[in-house]
Short mmCIF file of C-alpha atoms and ligand atoms in Angstrom, two decimals:
data_model
loop_
_atom_site.label_atom_id
_atom_site.label_comp_id
_atom_site.label_asym_id
_atom_site.label_seq_id
_atom_site.Cartn_x
_atom_site.Cartn_y
_atom_site.Cartn_z
CA UNK A 1 -8.33 -23.05 -9.18
CA UNK A 2 -6.01 -20.29 -9.56
CA UNK A 3 -7.03 -16.81 -8.45
CA UNK A 4 -5.22 -13.71 -9.22
CA UNK A 5 -5.99 -10.67 -6.80
CA UNK A 6 -5.39 -7.30 -8.32
CA UNK A 7 -5.01 -3.88 -7.00
CA UNK A 8 -4.57 -1.52 -10.19
CA UNK A 9 -2.59 1.21 -10.35
CA UNK A 10 -4.18 4.84 -8.99
CA UNK A 11 -3.07 6.75 -11.92
CA UNK A 12 -0.90 6.53 -15.15
CA UNK A 13 -0.04 10.28 -14.76
CA UNK A 14 2.38 11.69 -11.87
CA UNK A 15 -0.75 13.33 -10.60
CA UNK A 16 -1.07 11.03 -7.48
CA UNK A 17 1.04 10.23 -4.30
CA UNK A 18 2.96 7.22 -5.60
CA UNK A 19 6.22 6.87 -3.85
CA UNK A 20 5.03 9.40 -0.95
CA UNK A 21 2.06 7.51 0.28
CA UNK A 22 1.82 3.92 -0.94
CA UNK A 23 -0.01 1.22 1.16
CA UNK A 24 0.57 -2.68 0.82
CA UNK A 25 -2.70 -4.13 -0.70
CA UNK A 26 -3.91 -5.16 2.83
CA UNK A 27 -7.75 -6.07 1.45
CA UNK A 28 -6.07 -8.56 -0.83
CA UNK A 29 -3.72 -9.81 1.55
CA UNK A 30 -6.58 -10.83 3.88
CA UNK A 31 -8.59 -12.23 1.15
CA UNK A 32 -5.61 -14.16 0.04
CA UNK A 33 -5.18 -15.54 3.63
CA UNK A 34 -8.90 -16.36 3.72
CA UNK A 35 -8.52 -18.25 0.30
CA UNK A 36 -5.38 -20.17 1.04
CA UNK A 37 -7.20 -21.31 4.15
CA UNK A 38 -9.85 -22.91 1.93
CA UNK A 39 -7.01 -24.52 -0.33
CA UNK A 40 -7.66 -22.06 -3.17
CA UNK A 41 -4.20 -20.93 -4.78
CA UNK A 42 -4.10 -16.96 -4.78
CA UNK A 43 -1.64 -14.55 -5.82
CA UNK A 44 -1.50 -10.77 -5.74
CA UNK A 45 -0.59 -8.47 -8.25
CA UNK A 46 -0.22 -4.72 -7.01
CA UNK A 47 -0.40 -2.38 -9.66
CA UNK A 48 1.51 0.21 -7.17
CA UNK A 49 4.57 -1.86 -7.32
CA UNK A 50 4.36 -3.96 -10.51
CA UNK A 51 2.92 -2.11 -13.45
CA UNK A 52 2.59 -5.05 -15.90
CA UNK A 53 -0.91 -6.58 -15.34
CA UNK A 54 -0.80 -8.55 -18.80
CA UNK A 55 2.86 -10.21 -18.01
CA UNK A 56 1.40 -11.38 -14.52
CA UNK A 57 -1.75 -12.52 -16.09
CA UNK A 58 0.17 -14.64 -18.87
CA UNK A 59 2.82 -15.98 -16.29
CA UNK A 60 0.27 -17.05 -13.65
CA UNK A 61 -2.30 -18.37 -15.74
CA UNK A 62 -5.35 -17.53 -13.37
CA UNK A 63 -8.74 -19.34 -13.72
CA UNK A 64 -10.33 -16.11 -11.81
CA UNK A 65 -9.41 -12.78 -11.69
CA UNK A 66 -10.50 -10.67 -8.58
CA UNK A 67 -10.16 -6.65 -8.71
CA UNK A 68 -10.46 -4.14 -5.89
CA UNK A 69 -10.25 -0.42 -5.75
CA UNK A 70 -11.50 3.12 -5.34
CA UNK A 71 -13.41 5.16 -7.66
CA UNK A 72 -10.25 6.65 -9.38
CA UNK A 73 -9.20 3.07 -10.31
CA UNK A 74 -12.64 2.22 -11.95
CA UNK A 75 -11.15 2.58 -15.57
CA UNK A 76 -8.04 0.35 -14.94
CA UNK A 77 -10.42 -2.13 -13.17
CA UNK A 78 -12.57 -2.38 -16.27
CA UNK A 79 -9.89 -2.28 -18.74
CA UNK A 80 -8.20 -5.42 -16.96
CA UNK A 81 -11.37 -7.09 -16.45
CA UNK A 82 -12.20 -6.69 -20.32
CA UNK A 83 -8.73 -8.01 -20.81
CA UNK A 84 -9.05 -10.97 -18.80
CA UNK A 85 -12.48 -11.96 -20.15
CA UNK A 86 -11.20 -11.84 -23.82
CA UNK A 87 -10.59 -15.47 -25.00
CA UNK A 88 -7.27 -14.09 -26.76
CA UNK A 89 -5.94 -13.55 -23.55
CA UNK A 90 -6.65 -16.89 -22.03
CA UNK A 91 -3.52 -18.82 -21.33
CA UNK A 92 -5.68 -22.06 -20.44
CA UNK A 93 -8.58 -23.48 -22.46
CA UNK A 94 -11.46 -22.46 -20.02
CA UNK A 95 -12.94 -19.29 -19.31
CA UNK A 96 -11.46 -16.62 -16.85
CA UNK A 97 -13.96 -15.70 -14.24
CA UNK A 98 -13.96 -11.78 -13.56
CA UNK A 99 -14.75 -10.52 -10.25
CA UNK A 100 -14.86 -6.85 -8.88
CA UNK A 101 -15.10 -6.11 -5.28
CA UNK A 102 -13.43 -3.39 -2.90
CA UNK A 103 -14.79 -0.17 -1.71
CA UNK A 104 -15.98 1.20 -4.72
CA UNK A 105 -17.88 -1.91 -5.95
CA UNK A 106 -19.63 -1.80 -2.38
CA UNK A 107 -20.92 1.66 -2.94
CA UNK A 108 -21.50 1.72 -6.51
CA UNK A 109 -22.13 -1.90 -7.85
CA UNK A 110 -24.18 -0.62 -10.90
CA UNK A 111 -20.97 1.07 -12.42
CA UNK A 112 -19.54 -2.23 -13.10
CA UNK A 113 -22.66 -4.06 -14.89
CA UNK A 114 -20.51 -4.47 -17.99
CA UNK A 115 -20.48 -7.75 -20.30
CA UNK A 116 -17.01 -8.63 -19.43
CA UNK A 117 -17.78 -8.54 -15.56
CA UNK A 118 -19.17 -11.85 -14.21
CA UNK A 119 -19.71 -11.07 -10.58
CA UNK A 120 -19.74 -7.74 -8.36
CA UNK A 121 -19.08 -8.23 -4.63
CA UNK A 122 -20.78 -5.76 -2.34
CA UNK A 123 -19.70 -7.15 1.11
CA UNK A 124 -16.36 -7.20 3.14
CA UNK A 125 -17.22 -10.96 3.80
CA UNK A 126 -14.38 -12.75 1.99
CA UNK A 127 -16.62 -16.12 1.97
CA UNK A 128 -18.51 -14.44 -1.01
CA UNK A 129 -15.20 -14.64 -3.10
CA UNK A 130 -14.50 -18.02 -2.10
CA UNK A 131 -18.02 -19.21 -2.71
CA UNK A 132 -17.95 -17.97 -6.39
CA UNK A 133 -14.67 -19.61 -6.76
CA UNK A 134 -15.78 -22.94 -5.46
CA UNK A 135 -19.00 -22.62 -7.79
CA UNK A 136 -21.97 -22.23 -5.39
CA UNK A 137 -24.96 -20.90 -6.87
CA UNK A 138 -25.01 -17.26 -7.00
CA UNK A 139 -28.34 -17.02 -5.64
CA UNK A 140 -27.29 -18.78 -2.37
CA UNK A 141 -24.22 -16.14 -2.02
CA UNK A 142 -25.37 -12.97 -0.10
CA UNK A 143 -23.93 -9.59 -0.99
CA UNK A 144 -23.20 -10.33 -4.63
CA UNK A 145 -24.63 -9.27 -8.27
CA UNK A 146 -24.02 -11.71 -11.08
CA UNK A 147 -24.20 -11.40 -14.80
CA UNK A 148 -26.37 -13.93 -16.32
CA UNK A 149 -26.01 -13.63 -19.93
CA UNK A 150 -26.55 -9.83 -19.74
CA UNK A 151 -29.19 -9.67 -16.99
CA UNK A 152 -27.82 -8.77 -13.72
CA UNK A 153 -29.47 -10.15 -10.54
CA UNK A 154 -28.55 -8.87 -7.23
CA UNK A 155 -28.44 -10.76 -3.87
CA UNK A 156 -28.39 -7.60 -1.64
CA UNK A 157 -25.68 -6.06 0.66
CA UNK A 158 -24.84 -7.98 3.96
CA UNK A 159 -22.62 -6.53 6.76
CA UNK A 160 -19.77 -8.54 7.95
CA UNK A 161 -18.19 -9.27 11.24
CA UNK A 162 -14.49 -8.16 11.18
CA UNK A 163 -13.92 -10.52 14.02
CA UNK A 164 -14.00 -13.26 11.55
CA UNK A 165 -11.52 -11.79 9.22
CA UNK A 166 -8.27 -13.78 9.08
CA UNK A 167 -5.00 -11.87 9.65
CA UNK A 168 -3.42 -10.70 6.23
CA UNK A 169 -1.12 -13.07 4.54
CA UNK A 170 2.16 -10.65 4.36
CA UNK A 171 3.98 -12.66 1.63
CA UNK A 172 3.31 -9.62 -1.05
CA UNK A 173 4.40 -7.09 1.96
CA UNK A 174 7.45 -8.69 2.37
CA UNK A 175 8.59 -9.03 -0.94
CA UNK A 176 7.65 -5.51 -1.93
CA UNK A 177 7.96 -4.04 1.55
CA UNK A 178 10.31 -1.00 0.54
CA UNK A 179 7.93 0.33 -1.69
CA UNK A 180 5.14 0.66 1.03
CA UNK A 181 5.47 3.96 2.86
CA UNK A 182 3.60 6.71 4.93
CA UNK A 183 5.82 9.99 4.00
CA UNK A 184 9.27 9.15 5.54
CA UNK A 185 8.19 6.08 7.27
CA UNK A 186 9.52 3.35 4.96
CA UNK A 187 8.63 0.47 5.04
CA UNK A 188 5.20 0.58 6.69
CA UNK A 189 2.68 -2.19 7.39
CA UNK A 190 -0.89 -1.50 7.11
CA UNK A 191 -3.50 -3.09 9.68
CA UNK A 192 -7.39 -2.72 9.99
CA UNK A 193 -9.08 -3.13 13.29
CA UNK A 194 -12.47 -1.86 12.23
CA UNK A 195 -14.88 -1.61 9.29
CA UNK A 196 -16.90 1.78 8.85
CA UNK A 197 -17.21 4.79 11.06
CA UNK A 198 -19.67 5.55 13.65
CA UNK A 199 -20.09 9.11 12.82
CA UNK A 200 -21.97 10.48 9.68
CA UNK A 201 -20.23 13.46 8.28
CA UNK A 202 -22.27 14.71 5.30
CA UNK A 203 -19.45 14.57 2.65
CA UNK A 204 -17.95 11.22 3.74
CA UNK A 205 -18.93 7.77 2.49
CA UNK A 206 -16.83 5.83 5.01
CA UNK A 207 -19.73 5.23 7.39
CA UNK A 208 -21.79 3.82 4.63
CA UNK A 209 -19.39 0.98 4.17
CA UNK A 210 -20.40 -2.64 5.73
CA UNK A 211 -24.20 -1.57 5.46
CA UNK A 212 -23.49 1.29 7.94
CA UNK A 213 -22.41 -1.06 10.54
CA UNK A 214 -19.30 -0.28 12.69
CA UNK A 215 -17.40 -3.27 13.52
CA UNK A 216 -14.20 -3.81 15.68
CA UNK A 217 -11.67 -6.37 16.29
CA UNK A 218 -10.74 -7.74 19.81
CA UNK A 219 -7.92 -5.32 20.69
CA UNK A 220 -5.94 -8.28 21.94
CA UNK A 221 -5.92 -9.83 18.48
CA UNK A 222 -4.98 -6.60 16.86
CA UNK A 223 -1.85 -6.38 19.09
CA UNK A 224 -1.19 -10.22 18.46
CA UNK A 225 -1.17 -9.17 14.74
CA UNK A 226 0.85 -6.03 15.26
CA UNK A 227 3.58 -8.10 17.47
CA UNK A 228 3.66 -10.67 14.38
CA UNK A 229 4.60 -8.06 11.82
CA UNK A 230 8.13 -7.86 11.18
CA UNK A 231 8.11 -3.74 10.49
CA UNK A 232 8.84 -1.11 12.46
CA UNK A 233 6.09 1.28 11.16
CA UNK A 234 2.12 0.50 11.42
CA UNK A 235 -0.32 2.20 9.59
CA UNK A 236 -3.76 1.63 11.26
CA UNK A 237 -6.14 2.38 8.44
CA UNK A 238 -9.29 2.45 10.27
CA UNK A 239 -11.51 5.45 9.14
CA UNK A 240 -11.36 6.32 12.86
CA UNK A 241 -9.18 4.58 15.19
CA UNK A 242 -9.72 6.84 18.20
CA UNK A 243 -13.39 5.95 18.75
CA UNK A 244 -13.75 3.64 22.10
CA UNK A 245 -11.41 5.07 25.17
CA UNK A 246 -11.60 2.02 26.90
CA UNK A 247 -10.37 -0.04 23.87
CA UNK A 248 -7.73 2.55 23.31
CA UNK A 249 -6.57 2.30 26.92
CA UNK A 250 -6.38 -1.44 26.63
CA UNK A 251 -4.29 -1.17 23.41
CA UNK A 252 -2.02 1.09 25.25
CA UNK A 253 -1.51 -1.23 28.13
CA UNK A 254 -0.87 -4.36 25.82
CA UNK A 255 1.56 -2.32 23.84
CA UNK A 256 3.49 -1.32 26.97
CA UNK A 257 3.18 -4.68 28.65
CA UNK A 258 4.70 -6.77 25.75
CA UNK A 259 7.43 -4.09 25.07
CA UNK A 260 6.30 -3.44 21.53
CA UNK A 261 8.38 -0.64 19.78
CA UNK A 262 6.85 0.61 16.64
CA UNK A 263 6.01 3.96 15.03
CA UNK A 264 2.34 4.23 14.44
CA UNK A 265 0.08 6.15 11.94
CA UNK A 266 -3.62 6.21 12.27
CA UNK A 267 -6.72 8.41 11.60
CA UNK A 268 -8.42 10.17 14.63
CA UNK A 269 -11.10 12.97 15.24
CA UNK A 270 -10.05 16.24 16.50
CA UNK A 271 -12.85 16.06 19.22
CA UNK A 272 -11.62 12.85 20.69
CA UNK A 273 -7.95 14.35 20.60
CA UNK A 274 -9.21 17.49 22.55
CA UNK A 275 -11.21 15.82 24.95
CA UNK A 276 -8.56 13.05 25.85
CA UNK A 277 -5.40 14.70 25.96
CA UNK A 278 -4.19 12.22 28.60
CA UNK A 279 -4.73 9.43 26.12
CA UNK A 280 -2.80 11.49 23.49
CA UNK A 281 0.11 11.77 25.71
CA UNK A 282 0.03 8.00 26.43
CA UNK A 283 -0.29 7.35 22.26
CA UNK A 284 2.69 9.37 22.11
CA UNK A 285 4.65 7.31 24.75
CA UNK A 286 3.98 4.09 22.85
CA UNK A 287 5.07 5.59 19.38
CA UNK A 288 2.13 7.31 17.74
CA UNK A 289 3.91 9.26 15.16
CA UNK A 290 1.21 10.70 12.86
CA UNK A 291 -2.64 11.43 13.69
CA UNK A 292 -4.51 11.89 10.62
CA UNK A 293 -7.28 14.32 11.38
CA UNK A 294 -9.92 15.79 9.33
CA UNK A 295 -10.01 19.43 10.21
CA UNK A 296 -12.20 19.97 6.90
CA UNK A 297 -12.69 23.80 7.53
CA UNK A 298 -11.36 26.74 9.27
CA UNK A 299 -14.97 28.13 9.64
CA UNK A 300 -17.65 27.11 11.82
CA UNK A 301 -20.51 27.59 9.62
CA UNK A 302 -19.00 25.24 7.33
CA UNK A 303 -17.94 22.68 9.91
CA UNK A 304 -21.69 22.93 10.84
CA UNK A 305 -23.18 22.33 7.32
CA UNK A 306 -21.01 19.01 7.18
CA UNK A 307 -22.57 17.22 10.32
CA UNK A 308 -19.05 16.87 11.65
CA UNK A 309 -20.15 17.67 15.17
CA UNK A 310 -17.16 19.57 15.77
CA UNK A 311 -15.95 23.42 15.78
CA UNK A 312 -12.92 25.49 15.23
CA UNK A 313 -11.97 25.78 18.44
CA UNK A 314 -12.07 22.08 19.29
CA UNK A 315 -9.71 21.55 16.12
CA UNK A 316 -7.26 24.18 17.56
CA UNK A 317 -7.28 22.27 20.99
CA UNK A 318 -6.63 19.06 19.16
CA UNK A 319 -3.72 20.54 17.37
CA UNK A 320 -2.19 22.12 20.26
CA UNK A 321 -2.56 18.73 22.11
CA UNK A 322 -0.60 16.78 19.27
CA UNK A 323 1.99 19.47 19.26
CA UNK A 324 2.56 19.49 22.97
CA UNK A 325 3.09 15.58 22.84
CA UNK A 326 5.19 15.60 19.78
CA UNK A 327 2.77 13.93 17.54
CA UNK A 328 2.67 14.97 14.07
CA UNK A 329 -1.06 15.94 13.16
CA UNK A 330 -1.78 15.65 9.22
CA UNK A 331 -4.67 18.09 9.10
CA UNK A 332 -6.83 17.57 6.12
CA UNK A 333 -8.85 20.13 4.52
CA UNK A 334 -11.25 20.47 2.00
CA UNK A 335 -11.53 23.38 -0.37
CA UNK A 336 -15.22 24.14 -0.86
CA UNK A 337 -16.65 24.74 -4.50
CA UNK A 338 -17.78 28.08 -3.23
CA UNK A 339 -13.97 28.93 -2.32
CA UNK A 340 -12.89 32.57 -3.36
CA UNK A 341 -9.34 33.76 -3.72
CA UNK A 342 -9.83 35.06 -0.16
CA UNK A 343 -10.71 31.59 1.04
CA UNK A 344 -7.78 30.14 -0.39
CA UNK A 345 -5.65 33.03 1.33
CA UNK A 346 -7.40 32.61 4.54
CA UNK A 347 -6.81 28.83 4.75
CA UNK A 348 -2.94 29.36 3.96
CA UNK A 349 -2.85 32.09 6.77
CA UNK A 350 -4.56 29.85 9.27
CA UNK A 351 -2.32 26.85 8.72
CA UNK A 352 0.82 29.20 9.19
CA UNK A 353 -0.63 31.03 12.37
CA UNK A 354 -1.36 27.86 14.07
CA UNK A 355 1.93 26.18 12.68
CA UNK A 356 0.45 23.33 11.30
CA UNK A 357 3.13 21.46 9.60
CA UNK A 358 1.70 18.60 7.69
CA UNK A 359 -1.30 19.58 5.64
CA UNK A 360 -3.48 17.64 3.12
CA UNK A 361 -5.83 19.75 0.77
CA UNK A 362 -8.85 18.00 -0.81
CA UNK A 363 -10.94 19.73 -3.56
CA UNK A 364 -14.72 18.94 -2.57
CA UNK A 365 -15.58 16.07 -4.60
CA UNK A 366 -19.31 14.84 -4.61
CA UNK A 367 -19.13 11.11 -3.79
CA UNK A 368 -21.23 9.11 -6.24
CA UNK A 369 -22.78 6.91 -3.66
CA UNK A 370 -24.15 9.78 -1.52
CA UNK A 371 -27.53 11.11 -1.71
CA UNK A 372 -26.44 14.71 -2.60
CA UNK A 373 -24.68 13.46 -5.62
CA UNK A 374 -28.00 14.33 -7.34
CA UNK A 375 -27.81 17.92 -6.75
CA UNK A 376 -24.48 18.19 -8.32
CA UNK A 377 -25.34 15.97 -11.39
CA UNK A 378 -25.95 19.14 -13.52
CA UNK A 379 -22.68 20.76 -12.56
CA UNK A 380 -20.44 18.02 -13.22
CA UNK A 381 -17.67 19.06 -15.48
CA UNK A 382 -16.32 15.52 -16.12
CA UNK A 383 -17.65 12.06 -16.09
CA UNK A 384 -14.32 10.41 -15.70
CA UNK A 385 -13.83 8.32 -12.41
CA UNK A 386 -10.06 8.67 -12.44
CA UNK A 387 -10.77 12.38 -11.32
CA UNK A 388 -12.42 11.42 -8.18
CA UNK A 389 -9.08 11.65 -6.24
CA UNK A 390 -9.74 15.00 -4.60
CA UNK A 391 -7.05 16.67 -6.67
CA UNK A 392 -9.46 17.44 -9.55
CA UNK A 393 -12.34 19.72 -9.88
CA UNK A 394 -15.21 17.53 -10.82
CA UNK A 395 -18.05 19.98 -10.42
CA UNK A 396 -18.27 23.57 -11.54
CA UNK A 397 -16.96 26.18 -8.76
CA UNK A 398 -19.73 28.66 -7.73
CA UNK A 399 -17.80 32.08 -7.70
CA UNK A 400 -14.70 31.22 -9.74
CA UNK A 401 -14.02 29.88 -13.04
CA UNK A 402 -12.54 26.18 -13.09
CA UNK A 403 -9.32 27.60 -14.44
CA UNK A 404 -8.87 30.36 -11.51
CA UNK A 405 -10.34 27.93 -9.23
CA UNK A 406 -7.36 25.59 -10.13
CA UNK A 407 -5.15 28.55 -10.20
CA UNK A 408 -5.85 29.42 -6.45
CA UNK A 409 -5.60 25.74 -5.53
CA UNK A 410 -2.22 25.46 -6.89
CA UNK A 411 -0.93 28.41 -5.46
CA UNK A 412 -1.93 27.28 -2.00
CA UNK A 413 -0.33 24.13 -2.75
CA UNK A 414 3.04 25.56 -3.84
CA UNK A 415 2.87 28.12 -0.71
CA UNK A 416 2.44 25.33 1.46
CA UNK A 417 4.99 23.07 0.06
CA UNK A 418 7.68 25.89 0.02
CA UNK A 419 6.86 26.61 3.78
CA UNK A 420 7.12 22.89 4.55
CA UNK A 421 10.50 23.01 2.35
CA UNK A 422 11.67 25.86 4.65
CA UNK A 423 10.89 24.27 7.97
CA UNK A 424 12.46 21.02 6.66
CA UNK A 425 9.46 18.69 6.69
CA UNK A 426 9.47 16.88 3.60
CA UNK A 427 13.39 16.49 3.39
CA UNK A 428 13.16 12.86 2.41
CA UNK A 429 11.23 14.02 -0.83
CA UNK A 430 13.03 15.22 -3.99
CA UNK A 431 11.97 18.84 -3.71
CA UNK A 432 12.77 19.86 -7.19
CA UNK A 433 10.71 17.46 -8.83
CA UNK A 434 7.50 18.25 -6.79
CA UNK A 435 8.07 21.89 -7.12
CA UNK A 436 8.30 21.40 -11.13
CA UNK A 437 5.22 19.12 -11.02
CA UNK A 438 3.24 21.61 -9.01
CA UNK A 439 4.24 24.50 -11.66
CA UNK A 440 3.33 22.04 -14.36
CA UNK A 441 -0.08 21.47 -12.98
CA UNK A 442 -0.56 25.35 -12.53
CA UNK A 443 -0.14 25.62 -16.39
CA UNK A 444 -1.82 22.71 -17.17
CA UNK A 445 -5.16 23.43 -15.10
CA UNK A 446 -5.51 26.94 -14.52
CA UNK A 447 -3.55 30.11 -14.69
S1 LIG B 1 -15.19 12.07 7.79
FE1 LIG B 1 -14.02 10.75 9.24
S2 LIG B 1 -15.44 10.89 11.30
FE2 LIG B 1 -16.72 11.63 9.54
S3 LIG B 1 -17.81 9.75 8.92
FE3 LIG B 1 -16.00 9.92 7.34
S4 LIG B 1 -14.44 8.77 8.51
FE4 LIG B 1 -16.19 9.14 9.93
#
């Protein structure tokens, strides 16, 4: 059996972060390691670094294709599955089995119930995929759905213990390493040390993953893997790496003991940063360069509504802690659907006042897998999953027309970008191309 593990492109327009933030397909690399361990030949096709799926499909001649991706990749996953399942595309005499897994399939498996898809995997357990490939009876494989002549059967969802996951096979990373980056950190290798998140913020689906079960790797194993990666930048993609103080202290100790020198990027909550400034100082000392923090809002009433268990004062203390220790906080904000022009302006003023240099602004996007999605169903202005990228307005704003909302959103982005340019924050990028693209979007979406 030859298996093609595929991660489709995230967008076919330039309305994304391609070339600015590009992760290696870590999930597929772990799956590849698992399959190779079982004696199954597997290759990776990463749509971020190679745009031609059909050529790879024809050259590689797979017996099975496995796709993973997020909501915004749904259309591409379906397009490639349909292509792969069409006998005209087959390069061998037998049928090509189509399997869809990954985060979006785990959260919304029903969206992939199509004639041309054979299996949907709703678990992080890579054995589900190897069992399918090895021809095990689907009734005996936990965490999957399968297509039985147009009738879909479901075999539940099962949590997975991340300590069972093999280290990623980095063949793909070393081949395309230079393409993978987080802003100016290039190349950057990805590592995951935990699945899911122990918190329960109302707007977020990450805590739902792995059947709501937070599971973390032994930190010594994590450090062993980091030590083995030939790359000076490491992106820890846990939804929240700053969870367990003892585990973190052990991590710091091991990195120091082994004299490992890397620049690190991780996600971390503001309340942890504010509570443990001495740990943040130590993290800075071992090379933590960016901490990506969901600040979300600049008003307590909005924060309270999200069940973030945080407040503006804590956000400010966290930001100050990072600034004092020379760590770049990437402050992530949400523009709510009830935002007015005033709210967009206030957000800019807040960011400028506290001298936050790195900022990411997401438009509030109701997640398809959350209970509150029903509340937004009547307000949706698009059904296209490609727009679930946090850069599009997908539900009708409350106080502004869609065009005016986009107008203020893009004005905010342009102001932030020009400010960043003055401060030299993004000097590694082609400023002109970005400003042109912002202006284009301003006229395309609103104005
Ligand atoms: S927003 Fe962050 S802390 Fe909250 S549930 Fe999601 S991943 Fe966890």
